[in-house]
Amino acid sequence: MKAMRLHEIGNGPAGLRYEEVPDPQPGPGETLIRLHAAALNRRDLFVTYGQYPGARPEALPVILGSDGSGEVVAHGDGAETLPPEGSEVIINPALHWGEDQTKPGREYRILGLPDDGTFAQLVKVPTENVFRKPAHLTHEQAAAFPLAALTAYRALVTRGGVREGETVVITGAGGGVATFLVQLAHALGARVFVTSGSDEKLRKARELGAEGGVNYRSENWARELKELTGGGADLSVDSVGGEVFNALVSLAKPGSRIVTFGATAGPVPKLVLPRIFLKHLTVLGTAMGSNVDFEGALQLYGERGLVPLISKTFDLEEAREALEFMESGEGMGKIVLRIPQ
């Protein structure tokens, strides 16, 4: 099969090669999928620079990619009762989460390192991680769904406990996960407000369901956001960290919640703990999610007819260029790879 495989770490996307590799063979409890589309995540870019746990030379070569949609080719032993051959499916990349819904188990890992991922014509995964593709989504749209939608659903619903009518603030509206957060929160009846460093991305967020937003490059953006929301947030979902987290603490209503799943701006400086406990705030951490979370996200997208926002599509052999486009920060939404058949 053809695959885009990483051969060196530290030089970014330049370490990827488009080449012929042996077809994977499904073992017991595994399913082999012929991919029609895959999608990029920031994780893939971090791996190429060696900035991700487990991204070491001894892990190479490896096929990157966590997101994918395609059709079932074959099952290994013990997997015959699941989607039959030819079924259109989507992959949950959170492998071996375990039975405890509150946290992943020791065997948990994400598809695409150390296991070969979806930047290839074929991929094998645990059968329990294979789900029917929503009928209203194309393979490219479905490929854009898994990691980001799973992260968003768990942050917003499972951990954040969003409720209809609540005011929800989502930071970094240009990111892939953030676009799913906006769609999901709006679909569940929340009032949604966002931040971004781009006025164009703020406009697109409103198209996805946001009621309004502020440009964080503005000197008084936190004050503007508090006025815009009409008094603050019931729930904030943050992927930025840094000074932004302190602003969210100020923005939070007494008794409200803050969910964090990222820290692109680094550590939170000079966090004043009394501002949290005197307001009786709940701060929750989250990352990825279980099969239960994945099924919940799929069901919601199916019931509401939601469609992931795609920024740009490339061919598989253009994966290096796709990662460079991601690194530029130009687009909004998911970046998808077409897989040759």
PDB file of C-alpha atoms in Angstrom, residues 22-326:
ATOM      1  CA  PRO A  22       3.534  -3.738   3.400  1.00  0.00           C
ATOM      2  CA  ASP A  23      -0.220  -4.045   3.914  1.00  0.00           C
ATOM      3  CA  PRO A  24      -1.168  -4.397   7.596  1.00  0.00           C
ATOM      4  CA  GLN A  25      -2.828  -7.649   8.661  1.00  0.00           C
ATOM      5  CA  PRO A  26      -5.567  -7.613  11.331  1.00  0.00           C
ATOM      6  CA  GLY A  27      -4.860  -9.670  14.430  1.00  0.00           C
ATOM      7  CA  PRO A  28      -7.383 -11.010  16.977  1.00  0.00           C
ATOM      8  CA  GLY A  29      -9.970  -8.382  17.820  1.00  0.00           C
ATOM      9  CA  GLU A  30      -8.781  -6.035  15.066  1.00  0.00           C
ATOM     10  CA  THR A  31     -10.392  -4.667  11.911  1.00  0.00           C
ATOM     11  CA  LEU A  32      -8.667  -3.696   8.667  1.00  0.00           C
ATOM     12  CA  ILE A  33     -10.032  -0.548   7.019  1.00  0.00           C
ATOM     13  CA  ARG A  34      -9.443   0.752   3.501  1.00  0.00           C
ATOM     14  CA  LEU A  35      -9.262   4.496   4.020  1.00  0.00           C
ATOM     15  CA  HIS A  36     -10.953   7.017   1.733  1.00  0.00           C
ATOM     16  CA  ALA A  37      -9.875  10.091   3.701  1.00  0.00           C
ATOM     17  CA  ALA A  38      -7.746  11.081   6.679  1.00  0.00           C
ATOM     18  CA  ALA A  39      -7.341  14.335   8.579  1.00  0.00           C
ATOM     19  CA  LEU A  40      -4.549  16.219  10.313  1.00  0.00           C
ATOM     20  CA  ASN A  41      -4.255  17.185  13.953  1.00  0.00           C
ATOM     21  CA  ARG A  42      -1.761  19.446  15.699  1.00  0.00           C
ATOM     22  CA  ARG A  43      -0.445  16.242  17.298  1.00  0.00           C
ATOM     23  CA  ASP A  44       0.939  15.100  13.926  1.00  0.00           C
ATOM     24  CA  LEU A  45       2.936  18.293  13.565  1.00  0.00           C
ATOM     25  CA  PHE A  46       4.298  18.065  17.119  1.00  0.00           C
ATOM     26  CA  VAL A  47       5.459  14.495  16.479  1.00  0.00           C
ATOM     27  CA  THR A  48       7.524  15.554  13.439  1.00  0.00           C
ATOM     28  CA  TYR A  49       9.416  18.024  15.637  1.00  0.00           C
ATOM     29  CA  GLY A  50       9.878  15.554  18.495  1.00  0.00           C
ATOM     30  CA  GLN A  51       7.616  17.666  20.707  1.00  0.00           C
ATOM     31  CA  TYR A  52       5.191  14.900  21.663  1.00  0.00           C
ATOM     32  CA  PRO A  53       5.509  12.097  24.247  1.00  0.00           C
ATOM     33  CA  GLY A  54       6.911   8.975  22.621  1.00  0.00           C
ATOM     34  CA  ALA A  55       8.232  10.854  19.574  1.00  0.00           C
ATOM     35  CA  ARG A  56      11.721   9.332  19.644  1.00  0.00           C
ATOM     36  CA  PRO A  57      13.995   7.962  16.899  1.00  0.00           C
ATOM     37  CA  GLU A  58      13.481   4.390  18.118  1.00  0.00           C
ATOM     38  CA  ALA A  59       9.741   4.730  17.373  1.00  0.00           C
ATOM     39  CA  LEU A  60      10.477   5.243  13.664  1.00  0.00           C
ATOM     40  CA  PRO A  61       9.502   4.701  10.960  1.00  0.00           C
ATOM     41  CA  VAL A  62       5.840   5.301  11.743  1.00  0.00           C
ATOM     42  CA  ILE A  63       2.750   6.249   9.760  1.00  0.00           C
ATOM     43  CA  LEU A  64       1.179   9.323  11.322  1.00  0.00           C
ATOM     44  CA  GLY A  65      -2.530  10.180  11.382  1.00  0.00           C
ATOM     45  CA  SER A  66      -5.253   9.689  13.989  1.00  0.00           C
ATOM     46  CA  ASP A  67      -8.367  10.533  11.973  1.00  0.00           C
ATOM     47  CA  GLY A  68      -9.820   8.406   9.204  1.00  0.00           C
ATOM     48  CA  SER A  69     -12.924   7.239   7.386  1.00  0.00           C
ATOM     49  CA  GLY A  70     -13.275   4.346   4.962  1.00  0.00           C
ATOM     50  CA  GLU A  71     -14.708   0.869   4.542  1.00  0.00           C
ATOM     51  CA  VAL A  72     -14.170  -2.436   6.302  1.00  0.00           C
ATOM     52  CA  VAL A  73     -11.894  -4.849   4.419  1.00  0.00           C
ATOM     53  CA  ALA A  74     -11.498  -7.692   6.911  1.00  0.00           C
ATOM     54  CA  HIS A  75     -11.755  -8.656  10.574  1.00  0.00           C
ATOM     55  CA  GLY A  76      -9.333 -10.628  12.689  1.00  0.00           C
ATOM     56  CA  ASP A  77     -10.437 -13.497  14.923  1.00  0.00           C
ATOM     57  CA  GLY A  78     -13.103 -12.570  17.443  1.00  0.00           C
ATOM     58  CA  ALA A  79     -14.398  -9.580  15.498  1.00  0.00           C
ATOM     59  CA  GLU A  80     -16.851 -11.191  13.098  1.00  0.00           C
ATOM     60  CA  THR A  81     -20.002  -9.792  14.710  1.00  0.00           C
ATOM     61  CA  LEU A  82     -19.140  -6.151  14.050  1.00  0.00           C
ATOM     62  CA  PRO A  83     -19.633  -4.113  10.830  1.00  0.00           C
ATOM     63  CA  PRO A  84     -19.490  -6.523   7.863  1.00  0.00           C
ATOM     64  CA  GLU A  85     -17.006  -6.146   5.033  1.00  0.00           C
ATOM     65  CA  GLY A  86     -17.825  -3.169   2.830  1.00  0.00           C
ATOM     66  CA  SER A  87     -19.443  -1.167   5.655  1.00  0.00           C
ATOM     67  CA  GLU A  88     -18.612   2.546   5.672  1.00  0.00           C
ATOM     68  CA  VAL A  89     -16.978   3.350   8.981  1.00  0.00           C
ATOM     69  CA  ILE A  90     -15.199   5.959  11.049  1.00  0.00           C
ATOM     70  CA  ILE A  91     -12.410   5.403  13.597  1.00  0.00           C
ATOM     71  CA  ASN A  92     -12.191   6.490  17.219  1.00  0.00           C
ATOM     72  CA  PRO A  93      -8.429   7.131  17.586  1.00  0.00           C
ATOM     73  CA  ALA A  94      -8.461   6.819  21.407  1.00  0.00           C
ATOM     74  CA  LEU A  95      -7.239   3.216  21.628  1.00  0.00           C
ATOM     75  CA  HIS A  96      -7.648   0.989  24.707  1.00  0.00           C
ATOM     76  CA  TRP A  97      -9.319   3.610  26.918  1.00  0.00           C
ATOM     77  CA  GLY A  98     -10.584   0.928  29.288  1.00  0.00           C
ATOM     78  CA  GLU A  99     -13.764   0.506  31.328  1.00  0.00           C
ATOM     79  CA  ASP A 100     -13.346   3.486  33.660  1.00  0.00           C
ATOM     80  CA  GLN A 101     -15.176   6.408  32.070  1.00  0.00           C
ATOM     81  CA  THR A 102     -13.505   8.942  34.377  1.00  0.00           C
ATOM     82  CA  LYS A 103      -9.993   8.397  33.007  1.00  0.00           C
ATOM     83  CA  PRO A 104      -8.035   6.297  30.486  1.00  0.00           C
ATOM     84  CA  GLY A 105      -6.327   3.078  31.534  1.00  0.00           C
ATOM     85  CA  ARG A 106      -2.653   2.127  31.380  1.00  0.00           C
ATOM     86  CA  GLU A 107      -2.846   0.710  27.862  1.00  0.00           C
ATOM     87  CA  TYR A 108      -4.402   3.879  26.458  1.00  0.00           C
ATOM     88  CA  ARG A 109      -2.727   5.506  23.459  1.00  0.00           C
ATOM     89  CA  ILE A 110      -3.662   7.549  20.403  1.00  0.00           C
ATOM     90  CA  LEU A 111      -3.604   6.115  16.886  1.00  0.00           C
ATOM     91  CA  GLY A 112      -0.664   7.365  14.834  1.00  0.00           C
ATOM     92  CA  LEU A 113       2.229   6.765  17.288  1.00  0.00           C
ATOM     93  CA  PRO A 114       3.289   4.212  18.366  1.00  0.00           C
ATOM     94  CA  ASP A 115       0.724   2.368  16.189  1.00  0.00           C
ATOM     95  CA  ASP A 116       0.730   3.099  12.448  1.00  0.00           C
ATOM     96  CA  GLY A 117      -2.002   5.601  11.663  1.00  0.00           C
ATOM     97  CA  THR A 118      -4.252   6.837   8.899  1.00  0.00           C
ATOM     98  CA  PHE A 119      -1.895   8.567   6.446  1.00  0.00           C
ATOM     99  CA  ALA A 120      -2.094   5.398   4.352  1.00  0.00           C
ATOM    100  CA  GLN A 121      -4.393   3.362   2.139  1.00  0.00           C
ATOM    101  CA  LEU A 122      -5.002   0.783   4.879  1.00  0.00           C
ATOM    102  CA  VAL A 123      -5.023   0.832   8.668  1.00  0.00           C
ATOM    103  CA  LYS A 124      -5.758  -1.780  11.333  1.00  0.00           C
ATOM    104  CA  VAL A 125      -7.378  -0.805  14.634  1.00  0.00           C
ATOM    105  CA  PRO A 126      -9.121  -2.520  17.544  1.00  0.00           C
ATOM    106  CA  THR A 127     -12.612  -3.459  16.363  1.00  0.00           C
ATOM    107  CA  GLU A 128     -14.145  -1.734  19.383  1.00  0.00           C
ATOM    108  CA  ASN A 129     -12.871   1.555  17.920  1.00  0.00           C
ATOM    109  CA  VAL A 130     -14.747   1.125  14.616  1.00  0.00           C
ATOM    110  CA  PHE A 131     -18.098   2.916  14.266  1.00  0.00           C
ATOM    111  CA  ARG A 132     -20.611   3.304  11.461  1.00  0.00           C
ATOM    112  CA  LYS A 133     -20.058   6.477   9.470  1.00  0.00           C
ATOM    113  CA  PRO A 134     -22.940   8.955   9.787  1.00  0.00           C
ATOM    114  CA  ALA A 135     -24.907   8.594   6.549  1.00  0.00           C
ATOM    115  CA  HIS A 136     -25.140  12.359   5.938  1.00  0.00           C
ATOM    116  CA  LEU A 137     -21.351  12.839   5.949  1.00  0.00           C
ATOM    117  CA  THR A 138     -18.989  12.262   3.048  1.00  0.00           C
ATOM    118  CA  HIS A 139     -15.786  10.363   3.793  1.00  0.00           C
ATOM    119  CA  GLU A 140     -13.849  13.629   3.819  1.00  0.00           C
ATOM    120  CA  GLN A 141     -16.291  15.184   6.284  1.00  0.00           C
ATOM    121  CA  ALA A 142     -16.272  12.036   8.420  1.00  0.00           C
ATOM    122  CA  ALA A 143     -12.468  11.933   8.460  1.00  0.00           C
ATOM    123  CA  ALA A 144     -12.473  15.458   9.896  1.00  0.00           C
ATOM    124  CA  PHE A 145     -14.569  14.295  12.841  1.00  0.00           C
ATOM    125  CA  PRO A 146     -12.788  11.848  15.197  1.00  0.00           C
ATOM    126  CA  LEU A 147     -10.091  13.372  17.406  1.00  0.00           C
ATOM    127  CA  ALA A 148     -11.383  16.938  17.472  1.00  0.00           C
ATOM    128  CA  ALA A 149     -15.067  16.086  17.871  1.00  0.00           C
ATOM    129  CA  LEU A 150     -14.281  13.542  20.580  1.00  0.00           C
ATOM    130  CA  THR A 151     -12.183  16.066  22.503  1.00  0.00           C
ATOM    131  CA  ALA A 152     -14.859  18.731  22.133  1.00  0.00           C
ATOM    132  CA  TYR A 153     -17.737  16.486  23.198  1.00  0.00           C
ATOM    133  CA  ARG A 154     -15.996  15.235  26.328  1.00  0.00           C
ATOM    134  CA  ALA A 155     -14.878  18.750  27.302  1.00  0.00           C
ATOM    135  CA  LEU A 156     -18.282  20.312  26.735  1.00  0.00           C
ATOM    136  CA  VAL A 157     -20.734  17.558  27.659  1.00  0.00           C
ATOM    137  CA  THR A 158     -19.088  14.823  29.736  1.00  0.00           C
ATOM    138  CA  ARG A 159     -16.818  17.070  31.785  1.00  0.00           C
ATOM    139  CA  GLY A 160     -18.368  20.517  31.354  1.00  0.00           C
ATOM    140  CA  GLY A 161     -21.983  19.406  31.780  1.00  0.00           C
ATOM    141  CA  VAL A 162     -23.276  22.123  29.465  1.00  0.00           C
ATOM    142  CA  ARG A 163     -26.963  22.959  29.881  1.00  0.00           C
ATOM    143  CA  GLU A 164     -29.480  24.648  27.632  1.00  0.00           C
ATOM    144  CA  GLY A 165     -29.540  28.420  28.043  1.00  0.00           C
ATOM    145  CA  GLU A 166     -26.094  28.662  29.615  1.00  0.00           C
ATOM    146  CA  THR A 167     -23.473  31.139  28.443  1.00  0.00           C
ATOM    147  CA  VAL A 168     -20.434  29.317  27.089  1.00  0.00           C
ATOM    148  CA  VAL A 169     -17.101  30.929  26.229  1.00  0.00           C
ATOM    149  CA  ILE A 170     -14.722  29.115  23.853  1.00  0.00           C
ATOM    150  CA  THR A 171     -11.168  30.377  23.373  1.00  0.00           C
ATOM    151  CA  GLY A 172      -9.091  30.114  20.201  1.00  0.00           C
ATOM    152  CA  ALA A 173     -12.009  29.829  17.786  1.00  0.00           C
ATOM    153  CA  GLY A 174      -9.752  29.101  14.803  1.00  0.00           C
ATOM    154  CA  GLY A 175      -8.642  25.687  16.060  1.00  0.00           C
ATOM    155  CA  GLY A 176     -10.149  22.410  14.868  1.00  0.00           C
ATOM    156  CA  VAL A 177     -11.520  21.398  18.283  1.00  0.00           C
ATOM    157  CA  ALA A 178     -12.968  24.877  18.814  1.00  0.00           C
ATOM    158  CA  THR A 179     -15.091  24.654  15.664  1.00  0.00           C
ATOM    159  CA  PHE A 180     -16.681  21.467  17.026  1.00  0.00           C
ATOM    160  CA  LEU A 181     -17.185  23.109  20.419  1.00  0.00           C
ATOM    161  CA  VAL A 182     -19.080  25.980  18.814  1.00  0.00           C
ATOM    162  CA  GLN A 183     -21.298  23.634  16.781  1.00  0.00           C
ATOM    163  CA  LEU A 184     -22.025  21.320  19.709  1.00  0.00           C
ATOM    164  CA  ALA A 185     -22.718  24.073  22.258  1.00  0.00           C
ATOM    165  CA  HIS A 186     -25.060  25.846  19.844  1.00  0.00           C
ATOM    166  CA  ALA A 187     -26.854  22.585  19.015  1.00  0.00           C
ATOM    167  CA  LEU A 188     -27.397  21.937  22.727  1.00  0.00           C
ATOM    168  CA  GLY A 189     -29.046  25.323  23.220  1.00  0.00           C
ATOM    169  CA  ALA A 190     -26.227  27.305  24.826  1.00  0.00           C
ATOM    170  CA  ARG A 191     -25.352  30.922  24.108  1.00  0.00           C
ATOM    171  CA  VAL A 192     -21.889  30.725  22.561  1.00  0.00           C
ATOM    172  CA  PHE A 193     -19.155  33.374  22.601  1.00  0.00           C
ATOM    173  CA  VAL A 194     -15.625  33.000  21.257  1.00  0.00           C
ATOM    174  CA  THR A 195     -12.188  34.585  21.135  1.00  0.00           C
ATOM    175  CA  SER A 196      -9.787  34.682  18.196  1.00  0.00           C
ATOM    176  CA  GLY A 197      -6.905  36.741  16.896  1.00  0.00           C
ATOM    177  CA  SER A 198      -8.644  37.025  13.520  1.00  0.00           C
ATOM    178  CA  ASP A 199     -11.786  38.998  12.731  1.00  0.00           C
ATOM    179  CA  GLU A 200     -12.416  36.655   9.794  1.00  0.00           C
ATOM    180  CA  LYS A 201     -12.375  33.639  12.105  1.00  0.00           C
ATOM    181  CA  LEU A 202     -14.784  35.417  14.435  1.00  0.00           C
ATOM    182  CA  ARG A 203     -17.125  35.854  11.477  1.00  0.00           C
ATOM    183  CA  LYS A 204     -16.898  32.161  10.577  1.00  0.00           C
ATOM    184  CA  ALA A 205     -17.540  31.204  14.203  1.00  0.00           C
ATOM    185  CA  ARG A 206     -20.793  33.146  14.065  1.00  0.00           C
ATOM    186  CA  GLU A 207     -21.743  31.132  10.973  1.00  0.00           C
ATOM    187  CA  LEU A 208     -21.194  27.967  13.030  1.00  0.00           C
ATOM    188  CA  GLY A 209     -23.515  29.173  15.785  1.00  0.00           C
ATOM    189  CA  ALA A 210     -21.611  31.654  17.956  1.00  0.00           C
ATOM    190  CA  GLU A 211     -23.656  34.617  19.142  1.00  0.00           C
ATOM    191  CA  GLY A 212     -20.596  36.849  19.194  1.00  0.00           C
ATOM    192  CA  GLY A 213     -16.880  37.105  19.892  1.00  0.00           C
ATOM    193  CA  VAL A 214     -13.909  39.345  20.562  1.00  0.00           C
ATOM    194  CA  ASN A 215     -10.447  39.672  19.072  1.00  0.00           C
ATOM    195  CA  TYR A 216      -7.932  38.871  21.823  1.00  0.00           C
ATOM    196  CA  ARG A 217      -5.444  41.260  20.211  1.00  0.00           C
ATOM    197  CA  SER A 218      -7.615  44.046  21.599  1.00  0.00           C
ATOM    198  CA  GLU A 219      -6.160  45.527  24.798  1.00  0.00           C
ATOM    199  CA  ASN A 220      -9.403  45.195  26.755  1.00  0.00           C
ATOM    200  CA  TRP A 221     -10.765  42.022  25.179  1.00  0.00           C
ATOM    201  CA  ALA A 222     -11.715  40.391  28.492  1.00  0.00           C
ATOM    202  CA  ARG A 223     -13.794  43.419  29.522  1.00  0.00           C
ATOM    203  CA  GLU A 224     -15.385  43.521  26.057  1.00  0.00           C
ATOM    204  CA  LEU A 225     -16.289  39.851  26.342  1.00  0.00           C
ATOM    205  CA  LYS A 226     -17.859  40.289  29.772  1.00  0.00           C
ATOM    206  CA  GLU A 227     -20.049  43.084  28.406  1.00  0.00           C
ATOM    207  CA  LEU A 228     -20.898  41.037  25.319  1.00  0.00           C
ATOM    208  CA  THR A 229     -21.994  38.024  27.379  1.00  0.00           C
ATOM    209  CA  GLY A 230     -24.106  40.161  29.659  1.00  0.00           C
ATOM    210  CA  GLY A 231     -22.238  39.364  32.853  1.00  0.00           C
ATOM    211  CA  GLY A 232     -19.846  36.484  32.342  1.00  0.00           C
ATOM    212  CA  ALA A 233     -19.678  32.770  31.610  1.00  0.00           C
ATOM    213  CA  ASP A 234     -21.423  29.750  33.109  1.00  0.00           C
ATOM    214  CA  LEU A 235     -18.913  27.518  31.344  1.00  0.00           C
ATOM    215  CA  SER A 236     -15.592  28.307  29.659  1.00  0.00           C
ATOM    216  CA  VAL A 237     -13.718  25.770  27.526  1.00  0.00           C
ATOM    217  CA  ASP A 238     -10.062  26.683  27.085  1.00  0.00           C
ATOM    218  CA  SER A 239      -7.231  25.386  24.917  1.00  0.00           C
ATOM    219  CA  VAL A 240      -4.952  28.395  25.311  1.00  0.00           C
ATOM    220  CA  GLY A 241      -3.837  28.677  28.950  1.00  0.00           C
ATOM    221  CA  GLY A 242      -1.341  31.411  29.808  1.00  0.00           C
ATOM    222  CA  GLU A 243      -2.815  34.803  30.671  1.00  0.00           C
ATOM    223  CA  VAL A 244      -6.044  33.787  28.933  1.00  0.00           C
ATOM    224  CA  PHE A 245      -6.844  31.385  31.776  1.00  0.00           C
ATOM    225  CA  ASN A 246      -6.601  34.222  34.299  1.00  0.00           C
ATOM    226  CA  ALA A 247      -8.997  36.244  32.149  1.00  0.00           C
ATOM    227  CA  LEU A 248     -11.450  33.329  32.163  1.00  0.00           C
ATOM    228  CA  VAL A 249     -11.291  33.197  35.959  1.00  0.00           C
ATOM    229  CA  SER A 250     -12.256  36.886  36.024  1.00  0.00           C
ATOM    230  CA  LEU A 251     -14.991  36.257  33.460  1.00  0.00           C
ATOM    231  CA  ALA A 252     -16.474  33.292  35.349  1.00  0.00           C
ATOM    232  CA  LYS A 253     -19.742  33.726  37.206  1.00  0.00           C
ATOM    233  CA  PRO A 254     -19.775  32.513  40.838  1.00  0.00           C
ATOM    234  CA  GLY A 255     -20.267  28.747  40.919  1.00  0.00           C
ATOM    235  CA  SER A 256     -19.393  28.292  37.238  1.00  0.00           C
ATOM    236  CA  ARG A 257     -17.018  25.861  35.493  1.00  0.00           C
ATOM    237  CA  ILE A 258     -13.805  26.104  33.468  1.00  0.00           C
ATOM    238  CA  VAL A 259     -12.679  23.118  31.377  1.00  0.00           C
ATOM    239  CA  THR A 260      -9.108  23.057  30.087  1.00  0.00           C
ATOM    240  CA  PHE A 261      -7.753  20.752  27.382  1.00  0.00           C
ATOM    241  CA  GLY A 262      -4.735  22.661  26.075  1.00  0.00           C
ATOM    242  CA  ALA A 263      -2.094  25.261  26.816  1.00  0.00           C
ATOM    243  CA  THR A 264      -0.848  26.713  23.538  1.00  0.00           C
ATOM    244  CA  ALA A 265       0.154  29.923  25.361  1.00  0.00           C
ATOM    245  CA  GLY A 266       2.068  28.015  28.041  1.00  0.00           C
ATOM    246  CA  PRO A 267       1.736  27.962  31.855  1.00  0.00           C
ATOM    247  CA  VAL A 268      -0.671  30.235  33.718  1.00  0.00           C
ATOM    248  CA  PRO A 269       1.370  33.056  35.305  1.00  0.00           C
ATOM    249  CA  LYS A 270       0.634  34.367  38.806  1.00  0.00           C
ATOM    250  CA  LEU A 271      -2.553  32.391  39.304  1.00  0.00           C
ATOM    251  CA  VAL A 272      -4.332  33.844  42.348  1.00  0.00           C
ATOM    252  CA  LEU A 273      -6.075  30.880  43.980  1.00  0.00           C
ATOM    253  CA  PRO A 274      -8.522  32.913  46.110  1.00  0.00           C
ATOM    254  CA  ARG A 275     -10.064  34.155  42.847  1.00  0.00           C
ATOM    255  CA  ILE A 276     -11.012  30.534  42.222  1.00  0.00           C
ATOM    256  CA  PHE A 277     -12.126  29.313  45.624  1.00  0.00           C
ATOM    257  CA  LEU A 278     -13.903  32.488  46.728  1.00  0.00           C
ATOM    258  CA  LYS A 279     -16.020  32.292  43.554  1.00  0.00           C
ATOM    259  CA  HIS A 280     -16.610  28.559  44.162  1.00  0.00           C
ATOM    260  CA  LEU A 281     -15.369  27.725  40.668  1.00  0.00           C
ATOM    261  CA  THR A 282     -14.935  24.208  39.335  1.00  0.00           C
ATOM    262  CA  VAL A 283     -11.821  23.686  37.185  1.00  0.00           C
ATOM    263  CA  LEU A 284     -11.777  20.479  35.117  1.00  0.00           C
ATOM    264  CA  GLY A 285      -9.082  18.912  32.982  1.00  0.00           C
ATOM    265  CA  THR A 286      -9.774  16.698  29.983  1.00  0.00           C
ATOM    266  CA  ALA A 287      -8.132  15.135  26.927  1.00  0.00           C
ATOM    267  CA  MET A 288      -9.588  12.942  24.172  1.00  0.00           C
ATOM    268  CA  GLY A 289     -12.353  10.578  25.402  1.00  0.00           C
ATOM    269  CA  SER A 290     -13.806   7.081  25.559  1.00  0.00           C
ATOM    270  CA  ASN A 291     -15.897   5.073  23.126  1.00  0.00           C
ATOM    271  CA  VAL A 292     -18.953   6.220  25.094  1.00  0.00           C
ATOM    272  CA  ASP A 293     -18.005   9.856  24.446  1.00  0.00           C
ATOM    273  CA  PHE A 294     -17.328   9.102  20.785  1.00  0.00           C
ATOM    274  CA  GLU A 295     -20.705   7.447  20.343  1.00  0.00           C
ATOM    275  CA  GLY A 296     -22.388  10.408  22.033  1.00  0.00           C
ATOM    276  CA  ALA A 297     -20.711  12.852  19.667  1.00  0.00           C
ATOM    277  CA  LEU A 298     -21.628  10.748  16.626  1.00  0.00           C
ATOM    278  CA  GLN A 299     -25.243  10.505  17.742  1.00  0.00           C
ATOM    279  CA  LEU A 300     -25.526  14.261  18.232  1.00  0.00           C
ATOM    280  CA  TYR A 301     -24.010  15.004  14.826  1.00  0.00           C
ATOM    281  CA  GLY A 302     -26.338  12.483  13.230  1.00  0.00           C
ATOM    282  CA  GLU A 303     -29.498  13.738  14.966  1.00  0.00           C
ATOM    283  CA  ARG A 304     -28.770  17.414  14.234  1.00  0.00           C
ATOM    284  CA  GLY A 305     -27.287  16.901  10.767  1.00  0.00           C
ATOM    285  CA  LEU A 306     -24.119  18.755  11.760  1.00  0.00           C
ATOM    286  CA  VAL A 307     -21.204  18.848   9.330  1.00  0.00           C
ATOM    287  CA  PRO A 308     -17.551  19.441  10.327  1.00  0.00           C
ATOM    288  CA  LEU A 309     -15.893  22.577   8.996  1.00  0.00           C
ATOM    289  CA  ILE A 310     -13.108  21.728   6.531  1.00  0.00           C
ATOM    290  CA  SER A 311     -10.424  24.313   5.914  1.00  0.00           C
ATOM    291  CA  LYS A 312      -8.569  22.719   3.004  1.00  0.00           C
ATOM    292  CA  THR A 313      -8.108  19.330   1.320  1.00  0.00           C
ATOM    293  CA  PHE A 314      -4.851  17.821   0.006  1.00  0.00           C
ATOM    294  CA  ASP A 315      -3.867  14.525  -1.611  1.00  0.00           C
ATOM    295  CA  LEU A 316      -2.095  11.981   0.615  1.00  0.00           C
ATOM    296  CA  GLU A 317       1.234  12.519  -1.157  1.00  0.00           C
ATOM    297  CA  GLU A 318       0.909  16.222  -0.254  1.00  0.00           C
ATOM    298  CA  ALA A 319       0.857  15.541   3.504  1.00  0.00           C
ATOM    299  CA  ARG A 320       4.036  17.579   4.027  1.00  0.00           C
ATOM    300  CA  GLU A 321       2.423  20.600   2.390  1.00  0.00           C
ATOM    301  CA  ALA A 322      -0.740  20.004   4.435  1.00  0.00           C
ATOM    302  CA  LEU A 323       1.233  20.059   7.691  1.00  0.00           C
ATOM    303  CA  GLU A 324       3.032  23.223   6.601  1.00  0.00           C
ATOM    304  CA  PHE A 325      -0.349  24.808   5.894  1.00  0.00           C
ATOM    305  CA  MET A 326      -1.458  23.813   9.405  1.00  0.00           C
TER     306      MET A 326
END
